[in-house]
PDB file of C-alpha atoms in Angstrom:
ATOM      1  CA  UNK I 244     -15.656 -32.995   6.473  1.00 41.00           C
ATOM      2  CA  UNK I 245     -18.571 -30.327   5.918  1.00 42.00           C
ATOM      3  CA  UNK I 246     -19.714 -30.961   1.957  1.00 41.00           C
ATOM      4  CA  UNK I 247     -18.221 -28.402  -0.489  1.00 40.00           C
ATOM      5  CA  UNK I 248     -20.802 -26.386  -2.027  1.00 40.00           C
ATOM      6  CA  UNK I 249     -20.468 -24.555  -5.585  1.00 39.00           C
ATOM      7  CA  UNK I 250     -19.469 -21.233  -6.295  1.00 39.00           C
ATOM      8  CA  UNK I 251     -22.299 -20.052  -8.332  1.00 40.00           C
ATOM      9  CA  UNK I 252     -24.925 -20.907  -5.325  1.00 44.00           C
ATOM     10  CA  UNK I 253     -23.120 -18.429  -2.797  1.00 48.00           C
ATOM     11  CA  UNK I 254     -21.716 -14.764  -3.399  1.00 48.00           C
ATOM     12  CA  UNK I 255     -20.202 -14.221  -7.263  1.00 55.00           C
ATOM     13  CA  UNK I 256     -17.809 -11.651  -5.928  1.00 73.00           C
ATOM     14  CA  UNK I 257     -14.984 -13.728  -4.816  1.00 79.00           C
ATOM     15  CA  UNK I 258     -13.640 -11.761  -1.508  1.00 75.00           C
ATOM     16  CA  UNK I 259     -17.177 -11.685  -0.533  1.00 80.00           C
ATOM     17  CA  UNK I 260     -17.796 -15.657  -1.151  1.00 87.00           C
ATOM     18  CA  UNK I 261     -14.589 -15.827   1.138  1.00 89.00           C
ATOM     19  CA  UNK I 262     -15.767 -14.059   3.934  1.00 88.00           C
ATOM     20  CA  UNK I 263     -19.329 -15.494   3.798  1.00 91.00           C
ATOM     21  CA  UNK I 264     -17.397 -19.381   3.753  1.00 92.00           C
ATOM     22  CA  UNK I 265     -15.625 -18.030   6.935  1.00 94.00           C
ATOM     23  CA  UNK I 266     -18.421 -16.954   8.851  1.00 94.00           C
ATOM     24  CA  UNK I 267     -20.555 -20.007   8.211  1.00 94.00           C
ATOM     25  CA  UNK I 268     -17.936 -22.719   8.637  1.00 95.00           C
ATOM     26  CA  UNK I 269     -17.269 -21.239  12.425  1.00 94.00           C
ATOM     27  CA  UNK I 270     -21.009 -21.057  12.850  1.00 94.00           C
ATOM     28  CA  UNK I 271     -20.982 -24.666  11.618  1.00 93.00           C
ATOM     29  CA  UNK I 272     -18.361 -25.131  14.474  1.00 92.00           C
ATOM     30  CA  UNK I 273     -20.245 -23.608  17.212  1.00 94.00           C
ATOM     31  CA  UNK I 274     -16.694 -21.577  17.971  1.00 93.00           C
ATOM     32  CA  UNK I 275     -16.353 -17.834  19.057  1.00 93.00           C
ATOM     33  CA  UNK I 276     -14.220 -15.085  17.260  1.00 94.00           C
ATOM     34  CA  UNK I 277     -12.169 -15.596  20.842  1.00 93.00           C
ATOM     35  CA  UNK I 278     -12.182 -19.580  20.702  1.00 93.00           C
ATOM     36  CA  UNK I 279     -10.913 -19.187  17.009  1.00 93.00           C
ATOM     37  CA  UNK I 280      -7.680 -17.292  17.727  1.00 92.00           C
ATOM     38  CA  UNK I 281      -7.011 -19.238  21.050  1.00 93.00           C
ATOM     39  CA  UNK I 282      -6.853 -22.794  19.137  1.00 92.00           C
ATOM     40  CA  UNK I 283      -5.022 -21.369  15.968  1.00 92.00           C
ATOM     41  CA  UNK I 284      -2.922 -18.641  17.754  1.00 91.00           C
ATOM     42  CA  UNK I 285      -3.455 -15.518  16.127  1.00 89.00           C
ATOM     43  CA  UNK I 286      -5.570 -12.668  17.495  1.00 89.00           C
ATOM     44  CA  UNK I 287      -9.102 -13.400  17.417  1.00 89.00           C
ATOM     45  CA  UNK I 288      -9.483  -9.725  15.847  1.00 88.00           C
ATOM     46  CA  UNK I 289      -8.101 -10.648  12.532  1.00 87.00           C
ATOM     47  CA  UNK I 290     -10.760 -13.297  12.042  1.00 91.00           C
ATOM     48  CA  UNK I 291     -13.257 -10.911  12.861  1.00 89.00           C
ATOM     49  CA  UNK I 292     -11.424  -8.733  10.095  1.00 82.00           C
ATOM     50  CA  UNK I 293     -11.610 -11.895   7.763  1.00 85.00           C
ATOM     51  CA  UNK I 294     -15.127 -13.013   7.968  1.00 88.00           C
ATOM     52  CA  UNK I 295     -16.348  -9.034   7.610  1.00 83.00           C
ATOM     53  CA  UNK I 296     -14.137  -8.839   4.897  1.00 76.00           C
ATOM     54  CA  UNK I 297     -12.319  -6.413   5.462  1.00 67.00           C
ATOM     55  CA  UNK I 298      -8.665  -8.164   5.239  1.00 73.00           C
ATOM     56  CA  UNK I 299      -8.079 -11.581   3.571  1.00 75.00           C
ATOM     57  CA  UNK I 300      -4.956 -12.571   6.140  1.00 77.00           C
ATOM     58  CA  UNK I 301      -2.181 -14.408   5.249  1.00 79.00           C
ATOM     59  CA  UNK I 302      -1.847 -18.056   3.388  1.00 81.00           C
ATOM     60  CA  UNK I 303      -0.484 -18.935   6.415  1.00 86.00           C
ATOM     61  CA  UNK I 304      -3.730 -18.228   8.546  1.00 88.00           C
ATOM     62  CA  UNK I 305      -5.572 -19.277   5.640  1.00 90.00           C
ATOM     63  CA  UNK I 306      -4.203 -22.669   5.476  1.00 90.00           C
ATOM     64  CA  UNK I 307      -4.617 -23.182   9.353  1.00 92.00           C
ATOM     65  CA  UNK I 308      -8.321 -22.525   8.922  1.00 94.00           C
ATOM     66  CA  UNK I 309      -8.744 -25.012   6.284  1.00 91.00           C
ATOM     67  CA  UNK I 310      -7.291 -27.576   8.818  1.00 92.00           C
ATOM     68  CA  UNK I 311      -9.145 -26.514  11.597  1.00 94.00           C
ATOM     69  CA  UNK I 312     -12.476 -26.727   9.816  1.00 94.00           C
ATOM     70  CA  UNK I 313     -11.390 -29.826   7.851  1.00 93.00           C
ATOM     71  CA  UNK I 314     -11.897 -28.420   4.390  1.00 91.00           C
ATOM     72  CA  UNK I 315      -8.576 -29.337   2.833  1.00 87.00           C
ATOM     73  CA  UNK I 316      -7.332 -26.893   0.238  1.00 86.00           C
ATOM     74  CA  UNK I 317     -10.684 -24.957  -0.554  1.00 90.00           C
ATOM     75  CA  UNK I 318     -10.491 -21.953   1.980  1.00 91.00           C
ATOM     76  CA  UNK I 319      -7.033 -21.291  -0.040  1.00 88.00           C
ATOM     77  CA  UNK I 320      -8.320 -21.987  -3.326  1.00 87.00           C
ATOM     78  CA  UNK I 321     -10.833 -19.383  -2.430  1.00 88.00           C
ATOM     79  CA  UNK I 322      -8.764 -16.875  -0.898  1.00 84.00           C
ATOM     80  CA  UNK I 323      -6.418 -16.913  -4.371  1.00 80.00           C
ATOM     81  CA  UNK I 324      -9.501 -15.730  -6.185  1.00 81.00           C
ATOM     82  CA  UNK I 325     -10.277 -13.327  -3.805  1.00 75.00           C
ATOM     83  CA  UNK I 326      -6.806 -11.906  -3.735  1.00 66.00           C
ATOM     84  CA  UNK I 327      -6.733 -12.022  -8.165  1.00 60.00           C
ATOM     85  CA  UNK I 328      -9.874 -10.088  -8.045  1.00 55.00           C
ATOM     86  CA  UNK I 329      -9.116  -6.336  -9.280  1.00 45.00           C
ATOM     87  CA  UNK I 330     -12.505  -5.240  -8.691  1.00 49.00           C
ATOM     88  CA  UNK I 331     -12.019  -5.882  -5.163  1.00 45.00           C
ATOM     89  CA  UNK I 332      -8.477  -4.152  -5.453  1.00 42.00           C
ATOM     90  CA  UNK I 333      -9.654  -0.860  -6.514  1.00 53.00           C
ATOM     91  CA  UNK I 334     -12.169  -1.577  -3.385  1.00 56.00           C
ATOM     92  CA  UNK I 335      -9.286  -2.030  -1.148  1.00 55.00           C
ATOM     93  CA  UNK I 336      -7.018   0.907  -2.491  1.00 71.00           C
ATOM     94  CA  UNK I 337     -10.167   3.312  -1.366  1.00 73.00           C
ATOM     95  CA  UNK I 338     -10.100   1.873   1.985  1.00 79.00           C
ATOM     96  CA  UNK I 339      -6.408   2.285   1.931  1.00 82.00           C
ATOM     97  CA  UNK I 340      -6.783   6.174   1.054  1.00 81.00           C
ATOM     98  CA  UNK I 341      -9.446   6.715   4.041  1.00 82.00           C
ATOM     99  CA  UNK I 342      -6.905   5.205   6.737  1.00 87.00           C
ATOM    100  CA  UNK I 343      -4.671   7.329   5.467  1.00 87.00           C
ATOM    101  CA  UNK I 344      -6.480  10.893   5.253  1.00 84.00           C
ATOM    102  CA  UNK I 345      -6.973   9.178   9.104  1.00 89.00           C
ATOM    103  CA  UNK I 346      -2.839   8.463   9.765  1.00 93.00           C
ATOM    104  CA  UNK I 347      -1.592  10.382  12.233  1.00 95.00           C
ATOM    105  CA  UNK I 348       2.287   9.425  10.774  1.00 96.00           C
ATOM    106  CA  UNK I 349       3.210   8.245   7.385  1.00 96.00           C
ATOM    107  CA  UNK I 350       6.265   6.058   6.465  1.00 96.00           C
ATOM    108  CA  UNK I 351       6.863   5.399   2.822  1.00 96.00           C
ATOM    109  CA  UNK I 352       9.553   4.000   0.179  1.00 97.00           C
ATOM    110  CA  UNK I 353       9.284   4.109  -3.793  1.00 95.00           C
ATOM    111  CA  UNK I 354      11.104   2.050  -5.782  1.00 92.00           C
ATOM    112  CA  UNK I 355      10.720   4.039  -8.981  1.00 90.00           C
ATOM    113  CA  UNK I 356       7.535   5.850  -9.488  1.00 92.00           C
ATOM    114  CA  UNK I 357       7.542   9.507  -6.931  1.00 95.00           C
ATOM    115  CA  UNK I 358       4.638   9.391  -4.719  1.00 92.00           C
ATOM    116  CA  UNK I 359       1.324  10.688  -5.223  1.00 89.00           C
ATOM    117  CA  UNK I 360       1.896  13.171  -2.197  1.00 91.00           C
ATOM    118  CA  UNK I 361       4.913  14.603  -3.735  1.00 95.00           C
ATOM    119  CA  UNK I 362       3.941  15.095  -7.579  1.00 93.00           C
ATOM    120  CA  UNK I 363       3.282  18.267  -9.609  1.00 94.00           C
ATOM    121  CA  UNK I 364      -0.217  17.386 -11.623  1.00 93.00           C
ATOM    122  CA  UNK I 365       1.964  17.110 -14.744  1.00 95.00           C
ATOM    123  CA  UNK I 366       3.899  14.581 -13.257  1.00 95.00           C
ATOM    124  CA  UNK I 367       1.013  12.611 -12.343  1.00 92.00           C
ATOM    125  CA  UNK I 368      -0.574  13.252 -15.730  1.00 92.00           C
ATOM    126  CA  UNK I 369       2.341  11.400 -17.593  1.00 93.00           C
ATOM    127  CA  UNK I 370       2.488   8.600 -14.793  1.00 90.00           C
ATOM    128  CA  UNK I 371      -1.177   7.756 -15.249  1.00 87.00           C
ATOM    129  CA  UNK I 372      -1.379   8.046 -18.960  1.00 89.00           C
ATOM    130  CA  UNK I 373       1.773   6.001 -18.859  1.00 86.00           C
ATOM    131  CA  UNK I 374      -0.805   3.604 -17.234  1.00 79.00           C
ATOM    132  CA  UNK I 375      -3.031   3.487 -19.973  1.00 81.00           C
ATOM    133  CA  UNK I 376      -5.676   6.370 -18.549  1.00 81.00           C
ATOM    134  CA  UNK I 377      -7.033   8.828 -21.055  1.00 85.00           C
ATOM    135  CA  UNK I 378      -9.274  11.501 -21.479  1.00 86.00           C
ATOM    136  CA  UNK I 379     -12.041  12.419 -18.934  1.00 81.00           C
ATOM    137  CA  UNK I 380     -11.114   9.607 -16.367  1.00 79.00           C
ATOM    138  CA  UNK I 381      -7.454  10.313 -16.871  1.00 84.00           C
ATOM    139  CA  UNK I 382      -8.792  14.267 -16.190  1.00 84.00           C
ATOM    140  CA  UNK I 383     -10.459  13.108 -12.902  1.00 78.00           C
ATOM    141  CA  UNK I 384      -7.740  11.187 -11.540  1.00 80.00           C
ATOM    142  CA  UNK I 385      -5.066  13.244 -11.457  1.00 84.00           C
ATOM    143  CA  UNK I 386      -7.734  16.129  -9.699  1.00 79.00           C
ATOM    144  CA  UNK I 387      -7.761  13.268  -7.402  1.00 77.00           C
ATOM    145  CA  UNK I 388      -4.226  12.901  -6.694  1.00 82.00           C
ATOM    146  CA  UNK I 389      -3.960  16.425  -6.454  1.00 81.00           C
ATOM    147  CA  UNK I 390      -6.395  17.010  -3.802  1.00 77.00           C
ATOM    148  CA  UNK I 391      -4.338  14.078  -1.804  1.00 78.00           C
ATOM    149  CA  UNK I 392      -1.364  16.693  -1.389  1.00 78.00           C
ATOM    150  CA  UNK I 393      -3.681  18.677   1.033  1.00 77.00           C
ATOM    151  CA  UNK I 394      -2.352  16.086   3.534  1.00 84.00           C
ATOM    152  CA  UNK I 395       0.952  17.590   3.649  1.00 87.00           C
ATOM    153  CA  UNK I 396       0.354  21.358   4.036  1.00 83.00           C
ATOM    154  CA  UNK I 397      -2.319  21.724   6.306  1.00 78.00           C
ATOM    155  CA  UNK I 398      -1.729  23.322  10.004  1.00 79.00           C
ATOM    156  CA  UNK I 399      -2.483  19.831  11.620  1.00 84.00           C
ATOM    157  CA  UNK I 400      -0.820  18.325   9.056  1.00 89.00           C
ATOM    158  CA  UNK I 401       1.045  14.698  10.257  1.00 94.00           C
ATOM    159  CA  UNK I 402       5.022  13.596   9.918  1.00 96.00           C
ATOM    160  CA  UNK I 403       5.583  11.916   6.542  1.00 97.00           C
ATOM    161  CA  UNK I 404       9.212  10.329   5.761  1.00 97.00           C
ATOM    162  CA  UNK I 405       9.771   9.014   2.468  1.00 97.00           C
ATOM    163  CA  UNK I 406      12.334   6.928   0.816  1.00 98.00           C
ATOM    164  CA  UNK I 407      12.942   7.890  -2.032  1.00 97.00           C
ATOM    165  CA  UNK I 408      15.009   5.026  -4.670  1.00 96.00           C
ATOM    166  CA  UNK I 409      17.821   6.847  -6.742  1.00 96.00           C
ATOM    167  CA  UNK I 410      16.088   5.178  -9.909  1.00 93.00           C
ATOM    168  CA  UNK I 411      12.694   7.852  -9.065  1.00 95.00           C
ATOM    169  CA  UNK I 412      15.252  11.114  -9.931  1.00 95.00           C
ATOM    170  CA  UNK I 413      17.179   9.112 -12.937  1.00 92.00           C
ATOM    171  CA  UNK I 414      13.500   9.057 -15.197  1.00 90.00           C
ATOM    172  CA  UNK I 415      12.355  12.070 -16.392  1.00 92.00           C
ATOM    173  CA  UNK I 416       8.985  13.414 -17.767  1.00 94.00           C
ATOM    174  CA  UNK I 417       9.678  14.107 -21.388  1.00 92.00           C
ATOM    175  CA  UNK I 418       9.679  17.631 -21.008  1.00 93.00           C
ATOM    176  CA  UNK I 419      12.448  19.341 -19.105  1.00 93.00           C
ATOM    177  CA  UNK I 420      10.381  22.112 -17.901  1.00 94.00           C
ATOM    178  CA  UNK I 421       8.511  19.407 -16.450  1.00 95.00           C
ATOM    179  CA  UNK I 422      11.055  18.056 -14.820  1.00 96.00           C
ATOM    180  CA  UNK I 423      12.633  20.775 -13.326  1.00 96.00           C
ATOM    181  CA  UNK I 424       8.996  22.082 -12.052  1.00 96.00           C
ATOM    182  CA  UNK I 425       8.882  18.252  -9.875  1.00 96.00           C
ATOM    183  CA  UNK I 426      12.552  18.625  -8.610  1.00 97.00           C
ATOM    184  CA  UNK I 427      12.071  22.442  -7.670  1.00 96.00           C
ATOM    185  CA  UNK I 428       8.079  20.727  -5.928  1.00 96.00           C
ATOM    186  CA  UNK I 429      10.057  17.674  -4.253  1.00 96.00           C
ATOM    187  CA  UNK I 430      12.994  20.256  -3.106  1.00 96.00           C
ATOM    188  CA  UNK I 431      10.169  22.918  -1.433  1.00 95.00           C
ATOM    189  CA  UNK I 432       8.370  20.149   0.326  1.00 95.00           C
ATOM    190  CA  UNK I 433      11.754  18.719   1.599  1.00 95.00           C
ATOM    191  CA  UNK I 434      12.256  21.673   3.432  1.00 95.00           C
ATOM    192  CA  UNK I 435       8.639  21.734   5.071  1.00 94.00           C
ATOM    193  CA  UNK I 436       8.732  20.758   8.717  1.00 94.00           C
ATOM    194  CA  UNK I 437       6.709  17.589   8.669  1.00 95.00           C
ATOM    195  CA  UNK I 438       8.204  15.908   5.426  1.00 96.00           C
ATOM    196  CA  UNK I 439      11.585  14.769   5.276  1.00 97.00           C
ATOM    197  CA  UNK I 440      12.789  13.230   2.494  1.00 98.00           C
ATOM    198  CA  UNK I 441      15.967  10.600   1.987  1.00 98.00           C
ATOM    199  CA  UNK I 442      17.123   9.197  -0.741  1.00 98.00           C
ATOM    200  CA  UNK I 443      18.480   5.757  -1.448  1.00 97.00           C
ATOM    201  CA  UNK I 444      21.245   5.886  -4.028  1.00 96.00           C
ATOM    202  CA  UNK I 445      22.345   2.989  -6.429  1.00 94.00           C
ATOM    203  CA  UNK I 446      25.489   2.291  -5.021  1.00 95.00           C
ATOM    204  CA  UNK I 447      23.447   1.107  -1.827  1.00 94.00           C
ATOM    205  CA  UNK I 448      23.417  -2.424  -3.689  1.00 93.00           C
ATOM    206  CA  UNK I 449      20.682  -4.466  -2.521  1.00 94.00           C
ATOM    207  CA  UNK I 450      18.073  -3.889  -0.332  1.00 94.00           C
ATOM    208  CA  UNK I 451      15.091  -5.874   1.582  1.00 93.00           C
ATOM    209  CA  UNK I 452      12.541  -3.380  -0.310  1.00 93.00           C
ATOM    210  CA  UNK I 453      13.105  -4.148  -4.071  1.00 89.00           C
ATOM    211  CA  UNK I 454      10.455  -4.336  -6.708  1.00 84.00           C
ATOM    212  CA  UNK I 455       7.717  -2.451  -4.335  1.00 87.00           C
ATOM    213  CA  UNK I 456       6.649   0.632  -2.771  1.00 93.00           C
ATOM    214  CA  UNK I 457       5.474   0.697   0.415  1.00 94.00           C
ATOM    215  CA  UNK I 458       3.354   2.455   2.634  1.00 95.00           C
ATOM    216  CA  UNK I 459       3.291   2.203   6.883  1.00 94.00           C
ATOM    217  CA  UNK I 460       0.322   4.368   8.774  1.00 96.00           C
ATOM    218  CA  UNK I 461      -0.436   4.710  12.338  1.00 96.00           C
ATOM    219  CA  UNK I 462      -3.463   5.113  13.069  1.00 95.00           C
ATOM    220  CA  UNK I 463      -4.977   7.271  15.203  1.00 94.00           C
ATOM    221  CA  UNK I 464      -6.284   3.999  17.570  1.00 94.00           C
ATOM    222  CA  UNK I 465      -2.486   3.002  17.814  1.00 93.00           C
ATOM    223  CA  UNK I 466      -2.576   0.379  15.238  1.00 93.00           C
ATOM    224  CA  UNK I 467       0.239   0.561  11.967  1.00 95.00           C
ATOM    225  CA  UNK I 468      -0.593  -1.262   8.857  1.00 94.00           C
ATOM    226  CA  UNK I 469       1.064  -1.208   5.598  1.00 94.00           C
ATOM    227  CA  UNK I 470       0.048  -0.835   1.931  1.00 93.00           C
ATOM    228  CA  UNK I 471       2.662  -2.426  -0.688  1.00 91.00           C
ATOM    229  CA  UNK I 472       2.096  -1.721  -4.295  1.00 85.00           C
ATOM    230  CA  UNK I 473       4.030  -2.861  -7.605  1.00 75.00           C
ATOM    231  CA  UNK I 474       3.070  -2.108 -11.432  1.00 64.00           C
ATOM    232  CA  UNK I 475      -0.137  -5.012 -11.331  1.00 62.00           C
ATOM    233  CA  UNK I 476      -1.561  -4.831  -8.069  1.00 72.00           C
ATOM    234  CA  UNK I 477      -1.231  -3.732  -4.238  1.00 79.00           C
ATOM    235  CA  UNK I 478      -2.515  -4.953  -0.924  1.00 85.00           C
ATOM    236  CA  UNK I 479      -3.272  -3.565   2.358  1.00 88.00           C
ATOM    237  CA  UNK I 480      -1.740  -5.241   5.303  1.00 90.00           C
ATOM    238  CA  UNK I 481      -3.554  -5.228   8.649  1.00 89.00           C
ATOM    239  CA  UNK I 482      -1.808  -8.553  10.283  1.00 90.00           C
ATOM    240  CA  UNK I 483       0.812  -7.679  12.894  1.00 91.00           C
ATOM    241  CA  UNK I 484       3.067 -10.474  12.080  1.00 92.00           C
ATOM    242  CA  UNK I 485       3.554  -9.076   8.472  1.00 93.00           C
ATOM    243  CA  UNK I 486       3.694  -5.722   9.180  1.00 94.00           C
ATOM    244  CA  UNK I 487       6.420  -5.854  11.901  1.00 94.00           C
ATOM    245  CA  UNK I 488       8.673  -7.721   8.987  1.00 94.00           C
ATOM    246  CA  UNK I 489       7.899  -4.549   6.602  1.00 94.00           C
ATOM    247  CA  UNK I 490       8.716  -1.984   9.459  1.00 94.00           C
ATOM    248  CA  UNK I 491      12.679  -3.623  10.243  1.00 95.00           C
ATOM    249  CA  UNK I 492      13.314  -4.103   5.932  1.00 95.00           C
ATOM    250  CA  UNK I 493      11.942  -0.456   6.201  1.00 96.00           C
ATOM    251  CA  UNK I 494      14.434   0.555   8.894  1.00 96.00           C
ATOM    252  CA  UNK I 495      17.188  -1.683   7.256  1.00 97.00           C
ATOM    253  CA  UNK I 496      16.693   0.281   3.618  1.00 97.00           C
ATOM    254  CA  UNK I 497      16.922   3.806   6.005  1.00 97.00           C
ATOM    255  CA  UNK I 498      19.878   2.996   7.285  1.00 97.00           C
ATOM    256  CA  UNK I 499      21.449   2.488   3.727  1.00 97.00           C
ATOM    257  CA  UNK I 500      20.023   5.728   2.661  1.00 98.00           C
ATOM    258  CA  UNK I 501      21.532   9.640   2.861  1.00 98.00           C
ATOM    259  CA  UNK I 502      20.862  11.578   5.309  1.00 97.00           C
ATOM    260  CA  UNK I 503      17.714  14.303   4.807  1.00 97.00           C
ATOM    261  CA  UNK I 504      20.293  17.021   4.652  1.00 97.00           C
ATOM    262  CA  UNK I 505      22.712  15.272   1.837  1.00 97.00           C
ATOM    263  CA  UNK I 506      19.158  14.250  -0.078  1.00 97.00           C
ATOM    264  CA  UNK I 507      18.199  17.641  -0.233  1.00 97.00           C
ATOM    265  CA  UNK I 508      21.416  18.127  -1.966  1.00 97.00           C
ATOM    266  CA  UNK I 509      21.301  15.326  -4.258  1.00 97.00           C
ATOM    267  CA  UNK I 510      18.533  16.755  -5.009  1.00 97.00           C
ATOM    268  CA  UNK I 511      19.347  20.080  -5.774  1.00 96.00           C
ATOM    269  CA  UNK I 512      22.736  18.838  -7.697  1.00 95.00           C
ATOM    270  CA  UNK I 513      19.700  16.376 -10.031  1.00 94.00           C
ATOM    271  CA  UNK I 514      17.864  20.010 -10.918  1.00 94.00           C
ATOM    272  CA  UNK I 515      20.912  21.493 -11.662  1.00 94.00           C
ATOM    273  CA  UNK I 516      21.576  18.878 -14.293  1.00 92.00           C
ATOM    274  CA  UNK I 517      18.924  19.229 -15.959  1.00 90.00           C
ATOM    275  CA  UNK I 518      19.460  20.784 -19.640  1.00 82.00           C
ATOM    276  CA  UNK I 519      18.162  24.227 -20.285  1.00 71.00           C
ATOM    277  CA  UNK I 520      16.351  25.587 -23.283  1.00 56.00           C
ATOM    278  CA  UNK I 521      14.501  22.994 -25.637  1.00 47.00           C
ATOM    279  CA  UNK I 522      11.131  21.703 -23.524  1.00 49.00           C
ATOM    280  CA  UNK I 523      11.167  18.594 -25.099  1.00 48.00           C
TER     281      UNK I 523
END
């Protein structure tokens, strides 16, 4: 078994420590990218993927590694870290956001929160600051989100369908204007060509999606991968395995949800419930 080494006298940064262990335990092994996924039965691409570290895999593939190189339990002690580490998550969410300013299709569902593509700036002022972000940062990143929406209205703009949970329309921002501004936004862009828009109401019961959002891309080279996100922490999703799972709950929770003609009327029938006069 090939002597465990300490942390401290490789890469601190623990999704690059990961990657670096990968790429020297194969080299120990004398195998090829191609040999690897052969013997362990995955494609030999996602190694590749691994040991540039650019995707950490599954436990699953993680755990096969570790008994293929005979290093019992350390690969997967090492891949936790690497997937607790929110340094590298706000790394991965920017590689997230270039594949997809590159997607030419866009799935997505939201359990609770609108999406970033969909919200006025004051409803991704109070979401953020809701978050904890203030002052000049909180300033900068909702310019940020904003100039995401260019994605939608362009001329060459691509298909995005969104899922939208019942629970997103029940919470309002604290001032009605506010609120009505979003609805009337989310109601205009429902009607665009290239978005439509269904929404999954409560009595739907449970669903194969609950507790995340999630995004689905294809990619230009024909590839889909998937982004999932909840309140702590998201992850990008390159595997094929995983992401075909994703893609039938996805088409499972569509199937529960309204049609894009009665969403557009739920949610015309949510703005016209909202109360006039007082703002707050």
């Amino acid at each position: 078994m090939p002597q465990r080494r300490l942390a401290t006298s490789r890469s601190r940064e623990p999704r690059h420590r990961f990657a670096e262990e990968l790429r020297q335990l194969r080299a120990r092994k004398g195998a090829t990218l191609r040999q690897l996924g052969e013997r362990l039965g995955w494609d030999h691409s996602l190694f590749g993927k691994m040991e540039k570290g650019e995707t950490l895999g599954s436990p699953e593939v993680v755990q096969a590694l570790d008994h293929y190189y005979g290093t019992p339990g350390m690969l997967l002690a090492l891949w936790e870290l690497a997937r607790a580490d929110h340094t590298q998550f706000r790394e991965q969410y920017r590689r997230y956001m270039k594949l997809e300013a590159e997607a030419v299709s866009l799935w997505h569902f939201a359990a609770s929160v609108l999406p970033g593509l969909l919200q006025t700036p004051e409803y991704a002022r109070e979401v953020l600051a809701a978050g904890g972000l203030k002052g000049d940062e909180l300033d900068q990143q909702v310019n940020a989100r904003m100039g995401r929406k260019e994605l939608l209205v362009q001329e060459d703009s691509p298909p995005f369908r969104t899922i939208l949970s019942e629970a997103t329309l029940l919470t309002p921002l604290r001032e009605r204007a506010a609120w009505s501004a979003q609805l009337e936004h989310l109601s205009a862009l429902a009607d665009r060509d290239n978005v439509t828009v269904h929404v999954l109401p409560n009595s739907a019961g449970l669903h194969a999606l609950l507790g995340f959002d999630l995004w689905y891309l294809l990619l230009p080279d024909g590839r889909t991968v998937a982004y999932t996100e909840n309140g702590y922490r998201g992850e990008l999703i390159e595997e094929t395995a995983p992401v075909v799972r994703l893609q039938k709950a996805y088409d499972s929770v569509r199937d529960l949800a309204l049609s894009p003609a009665e969403s557009r009327k739920f949610i015309l029938r949510k703005l016209e419930e909202v109360p006039c006069g007082s703002t707050t």
